[in-house]
PDB file of C-alpha atoms in Angstrom:
ATOM      1  CA  ALA A 189       1.096  33.638  -0.158  1.00 37.00           C
ATOM      2  CA  GLU A 190       1.498  32.373   3.373  1.00 42.00           C
ATOM      3  CA  SER A 191       4.865  30.726   3.898  1.00 48.00           C
ATOM      4  CA  CYS A 192       5.362  27.409   5.586  1.00 55.00           C
ATOM      5  CA  SER A 193       7.315  27.589   8.825  1.00 55.00           C
ATOM      6  CA  CYS A 194       7.844  24.362  10.687  1.00 59.00           C
ATOM      7  CA  GLU A 195      11.529  24.427  11.633  1.00 56.00           C
ATOM      8  CA  ALA A 196      10.746  24.421  15.346  1.00 46.00           C
ATOM      9  CA  THR A 197       8.831  21.168  15.072  1.00 55.00           C
ATOM     10  CA  ALA A 198      10.676  19.669  12.139  1.00 54.00           C
ATOM     11  CA  VAL A 199      11.619  16.507  13.989  1.00 58.00           C
ATOM     12  CA  ASP A 200       8.417  16.064  15.980  1.00 58.00           C
ATOM     13  CA  HIS A 201       6.447  13.070  14.768  1.00 57.00           C
ATOM     14  CA  ASP A 202       2.803  13.791  15.442  1.00 66.00           C
ATOM     15  CA  VAL A 203       1.783  10.352  14.212  1.00 79.00           C
ATOM     16  CA  LYS A 204      -0.161   7.418  15.517  1.00 81.00           C
ATOM     17  CA  ILE A 205       1.464   4.044  15.985  1.00 85.00           C
ATOM     18  CA  VAL A 206      -0.581   0.864  16.181  1.00 82.00           C
ATOM     19  CA  THR A 207       0.230  -2.823  16.247  1.00 80.00           C
ATOM     20  CA  THR A 208      -2.101  -5.026  14.239  1.00 71.00           C
ATOM     21  CA  VAL A 209      -2.354  -8.684  13.315  1.00 71.00           C
ATOM     22  CA  GLU A 210      -3.232  -9.682   9.767  1.00 62.00           C
ATOM     23  CA  ASP A 211      -3.158 -13.243   8.496  1.00 59.00           C
ATOM     24  CA  ASN A 212      -1.322 -14.247  11.697  1.00 67.00           C
ATOM     25  CA  TYR A 213       1.431 -11.672  11.083  1.00 68.00           C
ATOM     26  CA  ASN A 214       2.293  -8.836  13.486  1.00 77.00           C
ATOM     27  CA  PHE A 215       2.621  -5.358  11.991  1.00 80.00           C
ATOM     28  CA  ILE A 216       3.512  -1.989  13.481  1.00 86.00           C
ATOM     29  CA  GLU A 217       1.912   0.747  11.378  1.00 85.00           C
ATOM     30  CA  THR A 218       2.278   4.518  11.295  1.00 86.00           C
ATOM     31  CA  GLY A 219      -0.640   6.859  10.673  1.00 82.00           C
ATOM     32  CA  GLY A 220      -0.456  10.496   9.572  1.00 81.00           C
ATOM     33  CA  LEU A 221       3.234  10.679   8.660  1.00 84.00           C
ATOM     34  CA  TYR A 222       2.878  12.759   5.505  1.00 82.00           C
ATOM     35  CA  ASP A 223       3.424  16.456   6.168  1.00 83.00           C
ATOM     36  CA  GLU A 224       3.945  18.823   3.235  1.00 81.00           C
ATOM     37  CA  CYS A 225       5.664  21.533   5.261  1.00 85.00           C
ATOM     38  CA  LYS A 226       8.090  19.156   6.959  1.00 88.00           C
ATOM     39  CA  CYS A 227       8.642  17.383   3.674  1.00 87.00           C
ATOM     40  CA  ASP A 228       9.831  20.646   2.106  1.00 86.00           C
ATOM     41  CA  PHE A 229      11.959  21.439   5.169  1.00 88.00           C
ATOM     42  CA  TRP A 230      13.810  18.120   5.221  1.00 89.00           C
ATOM     43  CA  LEU A 231      13.948  17.674   1.454  1.00 88.00           C
ATOM     44  CA  ARG A 232      16.077  20.796   1.135  1.00 87.00           C
ATOM     45  CA  ARG A 233      18.458  19.433   3.770  1.00 88.00           C
ATOM     46  CA  CYS A 234      18.536  15.997   2.230  1.00 88.00           C
ATOM     47  CA  GLU A 235      19.547  17.517  -1.103  1.00 83.00           C
ATOM     48  CA  ASP A 236      22.235  19.593   0.627  1.00 78.00           C
ATOM     49  CA  THR A 237      25.465  17.583   0.580  1.00 62.00           C
ATOM     50  CA  LEU A 238      26.154  18.832   4.113  1.00 61.00           C
ATOM     51  CA  GLY A 239      22.920  17.361   5.405  1.00 54.00           C
ATOM     52  CA  GLN A 240      23.391  13.813   4.235  1.00 66.00           C
ATOM     53  CA  GLY A 241      22.004  10.731   5.968  1.00 79.00           C
ATOM     54  CA  GLU A 242      19.612  11.600   8.750  1.00 86.00           C
ATOM     55  CA  ALA A 243      18.022  14.481   6.869  1.00 90.00           C
ATOM     56  CA  CYS A 244      17.006  12.047   4.142  1.00 91.00           C
ATOM     57  CA  ASP A 245      15.518   9.701   6.755  1.00 92.00           C
ATOM     58  CA  TYR A 246      13.173  12.462   7.898  1.00 91.00           C
ATOM     59  CA  ALA A 247      12.509  13.658   4.353  1.00 91.00           C
ATOM     60  CA  ALA A 248      11.496  10.201   3.185  1.00 92.00           C
ATOM     61  CA  GLU A 249       8.972   9.771   5.994  1.00 91.00           C
ATOM     62  CA  TYR A 250       7.392  13.222   5.741  1.00 90.00           C
ATOM     63  CA  CYS A 251       7.310  13.194   1.927  1.00 88.00           C
ATOM     64  CA  CYS A 252       6.334   9.565   1.307  1.00 86.00           C
ATOM     65  CA  GLY A 253       3.990   8.848   4.187  1.00 84.00           C
ATOM     66  CA  ASP A 254       2.989   5.805   6.157  1.00 84.00           C
ATOM     67  CA  TYR A 255       4.466   2.342   6.308  1.00 87.00           C
ATOM     68  CA  ARG A 256       4.233  -0.896   8.230  1.00 84.00           C
ATOM     69  CA  TYR A 257       7.004  -2.824   9.901  1.00 88.00           C
ATOM     70  CA  PHE A 258       6.621  -6.588   9.646  1.00 82.00           C
ATOM     71  CA  GLU A 259       8.269  -7.830  12.831  1.00 79.00           C
ATOM     72  CA  GLY A 260       8.517 -11.483  11.888  1.00 72.00           C
ATOM     73  CA  TYR A 261      10.784 -10.828   8.905  1.00 74.00           C
ATOM     74  CA  ALA A 262      12.183  -7.384   9.790  1.00 79.00           C
ATOM     75  CA  THR A 263      10.529  -6.082   6.603  1.00 84.00           C
ATOM     76  CA  PHE A 264       8.870  -2.768   5.793  1.00 87.00           C
ATOM     77  CA  ILE A 265       5.702  -2.352   3.721  1.00 82.00           C
ATOM     78  CA  TYR A 266       5.269   1.097   2.157  1.00 83.00           C
ATOM     79  CA  LEU A 267       1.581   1.992   2.260  1.00 77.00           C
ATOM     80  CA  ASN A 268       1.266   5.426   0.681  1.00 69.00           C
ATOM     81  CA  SER A 269       3.917   5.623  -2.020  1.00 74.00           C
ATOM     82  CA  PRO A 270       6.473   2.836  -2.501  1.00 80.00           C
ATOM     83  CA  GLN A 271       7.913   4.670  -5.502  1.00 77.00           C
ATOM     84  CA  CYS A 272       8.557   7.785  -3.410  1.00 84.00           C
ATOM     85  CA  TYR A 273      10.423   5.711  -0.826  1.00 88.00           C
ATOM     86  CA  CYS A 274      12.318   4.007  -3.640  1.00 87.00           C
ATOM     87  CA  ASP A 275      13.488   7.375  -4.983  1.00 87.00           C
ATOM     88  CA  PHE A 276      14.754   8.476  -1.570  1.00 90.00           C
ATOM     89  CA  TYR A 277      16.298   5.063  -0.943  1.00 91.00           C
ATOM     90  CA  ASN A 278      18.332   5.210  -4.150  1.00 90.00           C
ATOM     91  CA  TYR A 279      19.261   8.868  -3.723  1.00 90.00           C
ATOM     92  CA  ALA A 280      20.593   8.438  -0.172  1.00 90.00           C
ATOM     93  CA  GLU A 281      22.536   5.339  -1.129  1.00 89.00           C
ATOM     94  CA  ASN A 282      24.001   6.752  -4.328  1.00 88.00           C
ATOM     95  CA  GLU A 283      24.812  10.222  -3.005  1.00 86.00           C
ATOM     96  CA  PHE A 284      25.865   9.494   0.571  1.00 85.00           C
ATOM     97  CA  ALA A 285      26.216   5.692   0.791  1.00 88.00           C
ATOM     98  CA  HIS A 286      23.502   5.998   3.431  1.00 90.00           C
ATOM     99  CA  LYS A 287      20.830   3.398   4.186  1.00 91.00           C
ATOM    100  CA  LEU A 288      17.495   4.974   5.094  1.00 92.00           C
ATOM    101  CA  LYS A 289      16.317   4.346   8.641  1.00 92.00           C
ATOM    102  CA  PRO A 290      12.846   4.774  10.184  1.00 92.00           C
ATOM    103  CA  LYS A 291      12.452   7.702  12.566  1.00 90.00           C
ATOM    104  CA  ALA A 292       8.806   7.436  13.560  1.00 90.00           C
ATOM    105  CA  LEU A 293       9.147   3.912  14.919  1.00 87.00           C
ATOM    106  CA  ASN A 294      11.482   2.834  17.681  1.00 82.00           C
ATOM    107  CA  VAL A 295      13.015   0.151  15.498  1.00 83.00           C
ATOM    108  CA  GLU A 296      16.752  -0.371  15.187  1.00 85.00           C
ATOM    109  CA  LYS A 297      16.546  -1.478  11.578  1.00 89.00           C
ATOM    110  CA  GLU A 298      17.305  -0.002   8.196  1.00 92.00           C
ATOM    111  CA  PHE A 299      14.479   0.324   5.697  1.00 92.00           C
ATOM    112  CA  THR A 300      14.289  -2.694   3.431  1.00 89.00           C
ATOM    113  CA  SER A 301      14.426  -1.851  -0.243  1.00 87.00           C
ATOM    114  CA  PRO A 302      11.146  -0.366  -1.492  1.00 85.00           C
ATOM    115  CA  CYS A 303      12.262  -0.804  -5.101  1.00 82.00           C
ATOM    116  CA  GLY A 304      11.486  -3.521  -7.602  1.00 66.00           C
ATOM    117  CA  PRO A 305       9.351  -6.635  -7.177  1.00 56.00           C
ATOM    118  CA  PHE A 306      10.135  -6.967  -3.463  1.00 48.00           C
ATOM    119  CA  LYS A 307       7.771  -4.133  -2.544  1.00 49.00           C
ATOM    120  CA  THR A 308       4.980  -5.706  -4.540  1.00 48.00           C
ATOM    121  CA  TYR A 309       5.561  -9.126  -3.014  1.00 47.00           C
ATOM    122  CA  TRP A 310       4.749  -8.080   0.519  1.00 47.00           C
ATOM    123  CA  LEU A 311       1.873  -5.799  -0.417  1.00 49.00           C
ATOM    124  CA  SER A 312       0.196  -8.547  -2.371  1.00 45.00           C
ATOM    125  CA  ARG A 313       1.161 -11.842  -0.809  1.00 51.00           C
ATOM    126  CA  SER A 314       0.154 -10.753   2.706  1.00 44.00           C
ATOM    127  CA  GLY A 315      -3.466 -11.398   1.746  1.00 66.00           C
ATOM    128  CA  VAL A 316      -4.387  -7.980   0.387  1.00 68.00           C
ATOM    129  CA  GLU A 317      -5.057  -9.260  -3.131  1.00 78.00           C
ATOM    130  CA  LYS A 318      -7.388 -11.935  -1.843  1.00 82.00           C
ATOM    131  CA  ARG A 319      -9.315  -9.422   0.279  1.00 77.00           C
ATOM    132  CA  SER A 320      -9.667  -7.142  -2.740  1.00 79.00           C
ATOM    133  CA  LEU A 321     -11.228  -9.938  -4.742  1.00 87.00           C
ATOM    134  CA  GLU A 322     -13.544 -10.811  -1.867  1.00 86.00           C
ATOM    135  CA  LEU A 323     -14.790  -7.235  -1.831  1.00 80.00           C
ATOM    136  CA  ILE A 324     -15.596  -7.471  -5.522  1.00 86.00           C
ATOM    137  CA  TYR A 325     -17.640 -10.570  -4.708  1.00 90.00           C
ATOM    138  CA  ASN A 326     -19.382  -8.965  -1.724  1.00 86.00           C
ATOM    139  CA  GLY A 327     -20.104  -5.708  -3.533  1.00 84.00           C
ATOM    140  CA  THR A 328     -21.554  -7.172  -6.698  1.00 90.00           C
ATOM    141  CA  ASN A 329     -23.940  -9.842  -5.398  1.00 92.00           C
ATOM    142  CA  GLY A 330     -21.389 -12.631  -5.719  1.00 94.00           C
ATOM    143  CA  GLN A 331     -23.605 -15.347  -4.271  1.00 95.00           C
ATOM    144  CA  ASN A 332     -25.900 -14.902  -7.268  1.00 96.00           C
ATOM    145  CA  TRP A 333     -23.242 -14.755  -9.979  1.00 97.00           C
ATOM    146  CA  THR A 334     -23.749 -17.100 -12.881  1.00 97.00           C
ATOM    147  CA  ASN A 335     -20.425 -18.725 -12.044  1.00 97.00           C
ATOM    148  CA  ASN A 336     -18.717 -18.196  -8.691  1.00 97.00           C
ATOM    149  CA  VAL A 337     -16.763 -21.443  -8.463  1.00 97.00           C
ATOM    150  CA  GLY A 338     -13.998 -21.167  -5.863  1.00 96.00           C
ATOM    151  CA  TRP A 339     -14.913 -17.700  -4.617  1.00 95.00           C
ATOM    152  CA  LYS A 340     -14.877 -17.309  -0.832  1.00 88.00           C
ATOM    153  CA  ASP A 341     -13.795 -20.951  -0.451  1.00 89.00           C
ATOM    154  CA  GLU A 342     -10.950 -20.934   2.074  1.00 85.00           C
ATOM    155  CA  THR A 343      -9.644 -24.234   0.697  1.00 90.00           C
ATOM    156  CA  VAL A 344      -9.158 -22.809  -2.806  1.00 91.00           C
ATOM    157  CA  ASP A 345      -6.327 -20.425  -3.687  1.00 90.00           C
ATOM    158  CA  HIS A 346      -7.703 -17.149  -5.048  1.00 92.00           C
ATOM    159  CA  CYS A 347      -5.710 -17.662  -8.251  1.00 92.00           C
ATOM    160  CA  GLU A 348      -7.999 -20.629  -8.953  1.00 94.00           C
ATOM    161  CA  TRP A 349     -11.261 -18.724  -8.495  1.00 96.00           C
ATOM    162  CA  TYR A 350     -13.458 -18.445 -11.560  1.00 97.00           C
ATOM    163  CA  GLY A 351     -12.402 -15.581 -13.816  1.00 97.00           C
ATOM    164  CA  ILE A 352      -9.076 -14.956 -12.050  1.00 96.00           C
ATOM    165  CA  SER A 353      -5.678 -15.506 -13.658  1.00 94.00           C
ATOM    166  CA  CYS A 354      -2.336 -15.087 -11.910  1.00 91.00           C
ATOM    167  CA  ASP A 355       1.270 -15.054 -13.075  1.00 85.00           C
ATOM    168  CA  ALA A 356       3.893 -17.579 -12.015  1.00 81.00           C
ATOM    169  CA  ASP A 357       4.544 -15.626  -8.820  1.00 74.00           C
ATOM    170  CA  GLY A 358       0.911 -15.667  -7.733  1.00 80.00           C
ATOM    171  CA  PHE A 359      -0.038 -12.089  -8.607  1.00 81.00           C
ATOM    172  CA  VAL A 360      -3.444 -11.377 -10.152  1.00 86.00           C
ATOM    173  CA  ILE A 361      -2.952 -10.281 -13.761  1.00 87.00           C
ATOM    174  CA  ASP A 362      -6.391 -10.849 -15.297  1.00 92.00           C
ATOM    175  CA  ILE A 363     -10.001 -10.595 -14.127  1.00 93.00           C
ATOM    176  CA  ASP A 364     -12.567 -11.884 -16.610  1.00 95.00           C
ATOM    177  CA  LEU A 365     -16.092 -11.707 -15.194  1.00 95.00           C
ATOM    178  CA  ARG A 366     -17.867 -10.794 -18.420  1.00 95.00           C
ATOM    179  CA  ASP A 367     -21.579 -11.646 -18.576  1.00 96.00           C
ATOM    180  CA  ASN A 368     -21.563 -13.160 -15.083  1.00 97.00           C
ATOM    181  CA  ASN A 369     -24.521 -11.368 -13.440  1.00 97.00           C
ATOM    182  CA  LEU A 370     -22.458  -8.869 -11.440  1.00 95.00           C
ATOM    183  CA  VAL A 371     -24.897  -6.343  -9.998  1.00 94.00           C
ATOM    184  CA  GLY A 372     -24.250  -3.129  -8.068  1.00 87.00           C
ATOM    185  CA  GLN A 373     -21.362  -0.739  -7.421  1.00 79.00           C
ATOM    186  CA  PHE A 374     -18.004  -2.208  -8.355  1.00 76.00           C
ATOM    187  CA  PRO A 375     -15.713  -1.619  -5.358  1.00 70.00           C
ATOM    188  CA  VAL A 376     -12.553   0.301  -6.148  1.00 61.00           C
ATOM    189  CA  TYR A 377     -12.077   2.491  -3.083  1.00 48.00           C
ATOM    190  CA  THR A 378     -13.943   0.528  -0.474  1.00 41.00           C
ATOM    191  CA  ARG A 379     -12.444   1.623   2.840  1.00 43.00           C
ATOM    192  CA  ASP A 380     -13.578   4.870   4.458  1.00 43.00           C
ATOM    193  CA  VAL A 381     -11.417   4.558   7.580  1.00 44.00           C
ATOM    194  CA  ASN A 382      -7.813   3.553   8.081  1.00 45.00           C
ATOM    195  CA  SER A 383      -6.370   1.074  10.577  1.00 45.00           C
ATOM    196  CA  PHE A 384      -6.763   3.657  13.333  1.00 45.00           C
ATOM    197  CA  GLY A 385     -10.457   4.214  12.670  1.00 48.00           C
ATOM    198  CA  ASP A 386      -9.821   7.700  11.287  1.00 50.00           C
ATOM    199  CA  PRO A 387     -11.619   8.873   8.119  1.00 48.00           C
ATOM    200  CA  ILE A 388      -9.585   8.538   4.946  1.00 44.00           C
ATOM    201  CA  ILE A 389      -9.306  11.853   3.118  1.00 44.00           C
ATOM    202  CA  ASP A 390      -9.645  12.162  -0.628  1.00 41.00           C
ATOM    203  CA  ASN A 391      -5.942  12.537  -1.369  1.00 38.00           C
ATOM    204  CA  SER A 392      -5.031   9.437   0.652  1.00 40.00           C
ATOM    205  CA  TRP A 393      -6.275   7.065  -2.018  1.00 36.00           C
ATOM    206  CA  ARG A 394      -3.505   4.539  -1.445  1.00 40.00           C
ATOM    207  CA  LEU A 395      -4.838   3.864   2.033  1.00 41.00           C
ATOM    208  CA  THR A 396      -8.020   2.576   0.412  1.00 42.00           C
ATOM    209  CA  LYS A 397      -6.033  -0.211  -1.166  1.00 42.00           C
ATOM    210  CA  TYR A 398      -8.698  -2.877  -0.680  1.00 45.00           C
ATOM    211  CA  GLY A 399      -9.972  -2.363  -4.204  1.00 56.00           C
ATOM    212  CA  LEU A 400      -8.299  -2.599  -7.584  1.00 66.00           C
ATOM    213  CA  VAL A 401      -5.465  -0.385  -6.381  1.00 55.00           C
ATOM    214  CA  SER A 402      -3.982  -3.327  -4.466  1.00 64.00           C
ATOM    215  CA  LEU A 403      -3.670  -5.457  -7.602  1.00 71.00           C
ATOM    216  CA  TYR A 404      -0.373  -4.006  -8.725  1.00 64.00           C
ATOM    217  CA  LYS A 405       0.174  -6.408 -11.627  1.00 73.00           C
ATOM    218  CA  LEU A 406      -3.365  -6.407 -13.005  1.00 79.00           C
ATOM    219  CA  LYS A 407      -3.254  -6.139 -16.801  1.00 82.00           C
ATOM    220  CA  THR A 408      -6.797  -6.808 -18.014  1.00 87.00           C
ATOM    221  CA  LEU A 409     -10.254  -6.381 -16.526  1.00 87.00           C
ATOM    222  CA  ASP A 410     -13.373  -7.502 -18.380  1.00 92.00           C
ATOM    223  CA  LEU A 411     -16.718  -6.678 -16.730  1.00 90.00           C
ATOM    224  CA  ALA A 412     -18.804  -6.225 -19.861  1.00 92.00           C
ATOM    225  CA  GLU A 413     -22.433  -7.317 -20.064  1.00 94.00           C
ATOM    226  CA  ASN A 414     -23.100  -7.022 -16.330  1.00 94.00           C
ATOM    227  CA  GLU A 415     -25.323  -4.619 -14.387  1.00 92.00           C
ATOM    228  CA  LEU A 416     -22.719  -2.467 -12.661  1.00 88.00           C
ATOM    229  CA  THR A 417     -23.016   1.174 -11.640  1.00 82.00           C
ATOM    230  CA  GLY A 418     -20.523   3.927 -10.972  1.00 70.00           C
ATOM    231  CA  THR A 419     -17.109   4.681 -12.446  1.00 65.00           C
ATOM    232  CA  ILE A 420     -14.042   2.492 -12.135  1.00 64.00           C
ATOM    233  CA  GLU A 421     -10.837   4.468 -11.625  1.00 52.00           C
ATOM    234  CA  TYR A 422      -7.712   2.347 -11.466  1.00 49.00           C
ATOM    235  CA  ALA A 423      -4.546   4.199 -10.430  1.00 44.00           C
ATOM    236  CA  PRO A 424      -1.925   1.903  -8.843  1.00 41.00           C
TER     237      PRO A 424
END
């Protein structure tokens, strides 16, 4: 089998950087960070007790993929795999007392913790959950639903839309749209390009988060007795 050789370019970040504005917040986002060869290269050095700190910084980025930096609150949002970043974060801290730092962005900040409810808070409360629900509405003939009270009304919180239940923290936990005249393809993976306008490849499913995959605390989904097509695959 052909071996992977990337030592000469192991610290070169061939990634795109873009600044975007969402819901009046400024984000700096990476694109194309994941690199299997460089992941293997830096992972070995991160696990080597002589490598320590910086090697784990590179390993986390190349193994775990893209993220956003939220300038207003000096906070990072982990787009591809928060759990992967969490594993590296804990490993570097426990083994070397090292705080992971971003290498792809010119930001003099340590990574904020990608572990626990904090990661979910920023992914959901930044408006992504609401946009996911709006895409369900748009994709299934929402204007002709039997009951669409609250939907697409900017004055009504999405947790108060018909059929939507949220927990005390405002996360969607239940969608009950049974027998509500939903028609068409239920949108799960609804984006075909990323923030840079590049096509999203099959194994980058987390980048298509504007479907059910953005509803990280969703527990129940009832769409029975509607006229939907396709297959729903939910893999948060």
